[in-house]
Tab-separated table of C-alpha atoms in Angstrom:
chain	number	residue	atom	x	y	z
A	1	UNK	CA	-59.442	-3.583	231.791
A	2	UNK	CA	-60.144	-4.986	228.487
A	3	UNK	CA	-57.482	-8.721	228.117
A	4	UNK	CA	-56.614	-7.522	224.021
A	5	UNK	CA	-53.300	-6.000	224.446
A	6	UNK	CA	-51.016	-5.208	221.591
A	7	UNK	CA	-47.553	-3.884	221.578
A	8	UNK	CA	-47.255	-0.073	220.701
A	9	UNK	CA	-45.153	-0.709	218.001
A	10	UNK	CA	-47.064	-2.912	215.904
A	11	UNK	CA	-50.625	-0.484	217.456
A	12	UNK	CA	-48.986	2.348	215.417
A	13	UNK	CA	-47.889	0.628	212.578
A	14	UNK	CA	-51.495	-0.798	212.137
A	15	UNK	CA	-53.142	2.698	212.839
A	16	UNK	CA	-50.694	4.658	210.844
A	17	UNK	CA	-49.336	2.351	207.804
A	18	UNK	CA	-46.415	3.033	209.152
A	19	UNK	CA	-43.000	0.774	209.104
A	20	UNK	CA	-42.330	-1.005	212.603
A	21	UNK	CA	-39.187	-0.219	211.952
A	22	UNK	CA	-39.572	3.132	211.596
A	23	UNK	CA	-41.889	3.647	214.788
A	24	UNK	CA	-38.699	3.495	216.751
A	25	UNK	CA	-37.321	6.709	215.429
A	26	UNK	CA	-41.040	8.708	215.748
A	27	UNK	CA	-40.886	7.298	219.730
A	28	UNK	CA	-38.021	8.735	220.191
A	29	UNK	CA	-38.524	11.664	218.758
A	30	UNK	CA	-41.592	12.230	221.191
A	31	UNK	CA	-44.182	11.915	218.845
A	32	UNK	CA	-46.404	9.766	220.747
A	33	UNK	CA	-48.572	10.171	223.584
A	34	UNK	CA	-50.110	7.095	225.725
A	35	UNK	CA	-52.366	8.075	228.572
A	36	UNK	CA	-51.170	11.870	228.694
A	37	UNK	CA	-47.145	10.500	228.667
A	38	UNK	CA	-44.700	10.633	226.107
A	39	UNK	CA	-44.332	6.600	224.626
A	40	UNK	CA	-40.804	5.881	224.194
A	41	UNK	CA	-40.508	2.276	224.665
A	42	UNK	CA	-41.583	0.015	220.822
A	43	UNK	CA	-42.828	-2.845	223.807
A	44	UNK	CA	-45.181	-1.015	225.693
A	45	UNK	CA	-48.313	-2.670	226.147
A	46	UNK	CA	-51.763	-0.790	224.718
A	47	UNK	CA	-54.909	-1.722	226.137
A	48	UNK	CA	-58.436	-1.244	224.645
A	49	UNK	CA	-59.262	2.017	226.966
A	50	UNK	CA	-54.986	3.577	226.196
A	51	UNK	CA	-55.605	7.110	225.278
A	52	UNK	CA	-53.283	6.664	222.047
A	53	UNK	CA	-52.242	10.474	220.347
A	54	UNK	CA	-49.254	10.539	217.382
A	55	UNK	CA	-48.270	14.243	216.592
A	56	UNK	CA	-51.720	15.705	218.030
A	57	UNK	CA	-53.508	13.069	216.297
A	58	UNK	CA	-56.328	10.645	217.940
A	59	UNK	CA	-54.854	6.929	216.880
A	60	UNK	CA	-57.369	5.297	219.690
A	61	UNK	CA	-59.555	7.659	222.209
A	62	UNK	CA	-62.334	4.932	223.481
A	63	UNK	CA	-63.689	5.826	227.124
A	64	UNK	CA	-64.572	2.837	229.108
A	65	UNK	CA	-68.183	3.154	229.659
A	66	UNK	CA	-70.192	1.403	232.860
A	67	UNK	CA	-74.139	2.044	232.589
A	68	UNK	CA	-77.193	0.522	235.065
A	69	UNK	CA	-80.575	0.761	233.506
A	70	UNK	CA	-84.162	-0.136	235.538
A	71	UNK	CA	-85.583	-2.834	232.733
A	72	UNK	CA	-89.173	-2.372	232.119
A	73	UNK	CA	-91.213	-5.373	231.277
A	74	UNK	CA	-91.944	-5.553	227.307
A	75	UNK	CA	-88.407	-5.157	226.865
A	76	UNK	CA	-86.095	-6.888	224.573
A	77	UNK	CA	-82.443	-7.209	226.672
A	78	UNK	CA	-80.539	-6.993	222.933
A	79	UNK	CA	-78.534	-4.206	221.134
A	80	UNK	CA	-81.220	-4.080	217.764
A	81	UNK	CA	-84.581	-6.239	217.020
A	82	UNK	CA	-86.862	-5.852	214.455
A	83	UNK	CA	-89.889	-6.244	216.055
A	84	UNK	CA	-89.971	-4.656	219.878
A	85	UNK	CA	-88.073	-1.936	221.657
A	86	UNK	CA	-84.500	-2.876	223.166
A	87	UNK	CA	-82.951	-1.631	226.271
A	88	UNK	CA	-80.460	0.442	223.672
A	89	UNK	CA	-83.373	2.216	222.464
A	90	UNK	CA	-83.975	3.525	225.748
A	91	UNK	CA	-80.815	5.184	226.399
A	92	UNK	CA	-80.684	8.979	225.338
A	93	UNK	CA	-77.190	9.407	224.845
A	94	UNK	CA	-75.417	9.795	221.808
A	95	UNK	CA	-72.721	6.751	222.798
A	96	UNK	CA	-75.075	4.198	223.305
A	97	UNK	CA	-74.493	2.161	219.968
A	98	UNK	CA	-70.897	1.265	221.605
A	99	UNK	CA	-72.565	-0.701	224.424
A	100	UNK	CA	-73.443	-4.325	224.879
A	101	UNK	CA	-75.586	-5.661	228.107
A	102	UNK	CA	-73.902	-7.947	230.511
A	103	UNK	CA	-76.107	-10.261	232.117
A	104	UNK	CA	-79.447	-10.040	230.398
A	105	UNK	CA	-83.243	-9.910	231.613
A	106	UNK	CA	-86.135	-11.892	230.089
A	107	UNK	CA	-88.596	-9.550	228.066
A	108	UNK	CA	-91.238	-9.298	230.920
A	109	UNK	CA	-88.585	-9.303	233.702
A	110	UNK	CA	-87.321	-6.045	234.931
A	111	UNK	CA	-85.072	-4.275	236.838
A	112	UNK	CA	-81.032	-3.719	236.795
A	113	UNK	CA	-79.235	-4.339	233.573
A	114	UNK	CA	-75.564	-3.202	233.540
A	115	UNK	CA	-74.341	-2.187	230.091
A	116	UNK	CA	-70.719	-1.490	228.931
A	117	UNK	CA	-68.528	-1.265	226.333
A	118	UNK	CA	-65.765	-3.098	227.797
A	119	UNK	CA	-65.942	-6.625	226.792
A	120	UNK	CA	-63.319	-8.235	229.251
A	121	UNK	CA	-65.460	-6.597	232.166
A	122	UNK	CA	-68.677	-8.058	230.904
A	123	UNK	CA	-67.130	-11.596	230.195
A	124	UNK	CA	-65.574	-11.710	234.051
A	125	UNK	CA	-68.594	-10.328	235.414
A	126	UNK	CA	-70.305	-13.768	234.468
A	127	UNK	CA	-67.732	-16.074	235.111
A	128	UNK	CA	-69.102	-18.626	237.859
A	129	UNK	CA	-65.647	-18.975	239.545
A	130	UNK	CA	-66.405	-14.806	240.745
A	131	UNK	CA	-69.070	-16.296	241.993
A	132	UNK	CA	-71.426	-12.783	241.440
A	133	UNK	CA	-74.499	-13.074	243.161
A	134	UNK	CA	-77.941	-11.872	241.446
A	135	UNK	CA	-80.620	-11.160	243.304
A	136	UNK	CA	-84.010	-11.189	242.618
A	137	UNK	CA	-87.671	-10.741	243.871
A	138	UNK	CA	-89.980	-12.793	242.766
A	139	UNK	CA	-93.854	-13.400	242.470
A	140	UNK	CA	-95.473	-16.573	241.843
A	141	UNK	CA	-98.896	-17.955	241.448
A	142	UNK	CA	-99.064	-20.656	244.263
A	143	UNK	CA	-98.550	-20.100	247.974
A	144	UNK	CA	-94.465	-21.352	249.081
A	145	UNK	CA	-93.734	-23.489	251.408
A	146	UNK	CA	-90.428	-24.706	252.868
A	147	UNK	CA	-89.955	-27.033	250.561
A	148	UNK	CA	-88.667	-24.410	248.491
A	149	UNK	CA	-86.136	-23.147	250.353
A	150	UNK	CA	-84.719	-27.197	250.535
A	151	UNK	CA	-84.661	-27.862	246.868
A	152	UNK	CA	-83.112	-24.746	245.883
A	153	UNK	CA	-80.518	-24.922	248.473
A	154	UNK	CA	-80.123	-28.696	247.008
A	155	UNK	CA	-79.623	-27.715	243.917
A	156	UNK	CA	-81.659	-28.855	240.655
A	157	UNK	CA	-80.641	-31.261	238.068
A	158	UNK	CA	-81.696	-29.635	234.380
A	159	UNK	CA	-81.928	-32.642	232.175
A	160	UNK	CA	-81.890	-31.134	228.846
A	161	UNK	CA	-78.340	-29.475	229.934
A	162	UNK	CA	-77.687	-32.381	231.801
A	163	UNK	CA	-76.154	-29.930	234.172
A	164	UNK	CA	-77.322	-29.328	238.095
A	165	UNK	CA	-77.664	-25.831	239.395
A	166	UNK	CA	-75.392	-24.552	242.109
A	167	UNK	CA	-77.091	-23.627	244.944
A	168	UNK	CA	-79.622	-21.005	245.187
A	169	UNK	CA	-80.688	-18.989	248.788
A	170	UNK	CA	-84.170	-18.678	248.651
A	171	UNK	CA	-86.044	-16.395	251.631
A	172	UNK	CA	-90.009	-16.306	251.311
A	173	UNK	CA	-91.489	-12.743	252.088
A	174	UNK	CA	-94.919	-13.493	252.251
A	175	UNK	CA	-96.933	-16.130	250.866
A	176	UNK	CA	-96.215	-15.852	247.391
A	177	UNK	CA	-92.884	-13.206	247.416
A	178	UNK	CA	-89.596	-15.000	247.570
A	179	UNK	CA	-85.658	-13.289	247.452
A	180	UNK	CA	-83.611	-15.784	245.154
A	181	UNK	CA	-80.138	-15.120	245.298
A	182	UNK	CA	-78.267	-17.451	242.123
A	183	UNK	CA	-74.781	-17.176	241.617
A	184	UNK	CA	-75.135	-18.122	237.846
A	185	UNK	CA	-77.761	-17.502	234.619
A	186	UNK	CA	-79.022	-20.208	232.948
A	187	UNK	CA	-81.843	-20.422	230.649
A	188	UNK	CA	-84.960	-18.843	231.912
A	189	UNK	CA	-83.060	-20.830	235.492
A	190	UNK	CA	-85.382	-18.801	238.172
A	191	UNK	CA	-88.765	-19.691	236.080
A	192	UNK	CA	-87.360	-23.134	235.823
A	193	UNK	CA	-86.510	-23.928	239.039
A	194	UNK	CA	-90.009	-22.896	240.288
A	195	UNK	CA	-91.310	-24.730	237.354
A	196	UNK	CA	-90.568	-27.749	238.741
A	197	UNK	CA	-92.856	-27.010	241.232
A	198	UNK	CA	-95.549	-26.194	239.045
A	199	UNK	CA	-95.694	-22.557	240.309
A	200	UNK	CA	-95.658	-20.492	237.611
A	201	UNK	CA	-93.597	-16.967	238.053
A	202	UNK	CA	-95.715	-13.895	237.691
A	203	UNK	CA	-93.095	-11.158	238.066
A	204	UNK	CA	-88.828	-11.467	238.332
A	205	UNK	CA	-87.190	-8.132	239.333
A	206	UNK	CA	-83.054	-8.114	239.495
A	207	UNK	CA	-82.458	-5.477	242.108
A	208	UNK	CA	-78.788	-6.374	243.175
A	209	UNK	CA	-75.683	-7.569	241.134
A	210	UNK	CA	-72.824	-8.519	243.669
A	211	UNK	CA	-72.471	-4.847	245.879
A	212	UNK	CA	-74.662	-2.982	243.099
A	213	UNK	CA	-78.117	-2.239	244.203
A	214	UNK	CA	-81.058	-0.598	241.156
A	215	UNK	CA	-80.404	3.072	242.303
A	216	UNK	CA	-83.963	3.549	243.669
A	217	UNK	CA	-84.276	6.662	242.075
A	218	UNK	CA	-84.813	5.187	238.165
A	219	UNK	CA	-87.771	4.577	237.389
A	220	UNK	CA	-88.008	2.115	234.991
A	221	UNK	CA	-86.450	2.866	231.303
A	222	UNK	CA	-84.178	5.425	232.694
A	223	UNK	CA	-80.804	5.185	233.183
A	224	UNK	CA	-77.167	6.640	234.966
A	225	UNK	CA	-73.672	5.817	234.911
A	226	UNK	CA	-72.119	3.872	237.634
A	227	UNK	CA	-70.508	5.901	240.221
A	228	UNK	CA	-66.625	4.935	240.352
A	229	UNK	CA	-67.196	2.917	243.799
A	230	UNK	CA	-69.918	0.945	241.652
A	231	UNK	CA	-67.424	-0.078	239.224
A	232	UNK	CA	-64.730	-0.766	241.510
A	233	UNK	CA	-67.121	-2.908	243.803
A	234	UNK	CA	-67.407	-5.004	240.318
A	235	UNK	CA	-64.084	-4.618	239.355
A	236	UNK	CA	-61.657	-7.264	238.327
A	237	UNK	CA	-58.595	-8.084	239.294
């Protein structure tokens, strides 16, 4: 899935030292595997995830890797900080230092943070022309009204970015619950957005990323892979 392709000629010289010119002759002498299949054609495109063997050899043997996680609040959504505990730290598994988050979570928010190692996946999954919903509950410290609903339907014009938000679906649950649904992730946007009502946001749980729901049974810090239907529901074309 990953966009950095590189001819298997010039992949084997690089991995190998070898000649280019002399990677024709090992092809055809059926030295070289790709994805379980004798390589015989110099052009063939490799891909980040190509299972890449030359005469029993690993040249390149990366698994893609798709991970949810339930956030807990006091969290730092980065791969290493100095002074508080990342969402990497709480992964107990011994390839979790080849993972970067996609889509991050303030340090008191919680809930689902998707993880990978595939960098083209992560990059499309926040493109706004997919147009990836996020949804979120959220508490706040003032009762809501309709008015709500209104302005982030409208839209909201962020000065400093001198951008306006695309619209935002906003369904009240009780008195002070609301289900935002934002189809992009600006800077500390939900908080923001309520801000400007001067109703400050007590708690912000992510429970859905386009057709991916927080597996119900995590509790927060723990983890699982996505199931394949989880990762084709997000998949890219």
């Amino acid at each position: 899935m990953s966009s950095s392709r590189s001819r298997l000629d010039r992949f084997v010289s690089r991995k190998t030292g070898m000649k280019r010119g002399d990677v024709r002759a090992v092809l055809a002498q059926g030295r070289v595997y790709v994805d379980g299949q004798v390589a015989n054609d110099i052009a063939q495109l490799i891909h980040q995830f190509s299972q890449v063997y030359f005469d029993g050899v690993v040249l390149q043997g990366q698994t893609p890797l798709y991970v949810m996680l339930n956030k807990p609040a006091g969290v730092v959504s980065a791969t290493k900080d100095k002074d508080h505990k990342t969402v990497i730290d709480l992964l107990h598994r011994d390839d979790r230092d080849q993972l970067h988050i996609s889509g991050r979570l303030d340090f008191n928010s919680t809930g689902l943070l998707l993880l990978t190692n595939d960098g083209y996946w992560s990059r499309q999954l926040s493109l706004p022309d997919r147009k990836i919903e996020k949804v979120y509950t959220v508490t706040v410290a003032k009762p809501l009204t309709h008015d709500y609903v209104d302005a982030f339907a409208a839209g909201m014009y962020f000065e400093y970015e001198n951008i306006t938000t695309r619209p935002a679906q906003l369904k009240i649950l009780s008195d002070y619950v609301a289900e935002v649904s934002i189809q992009e992730g600006r800077y500390h946007q939900i908080k923001r957005m309520f801000g400007r009502f001067q109703n400050e946001v007590m708690a912000l749980h992510r429970y859905r990323i386009g057709a991916v729901d927080l597996d119900a049974t995590l509790a927060p810090g723990e983890s699982r892979d996505l199931t394949r239907d989880e990762v084709a529901a997000l998949a890219v074309s």
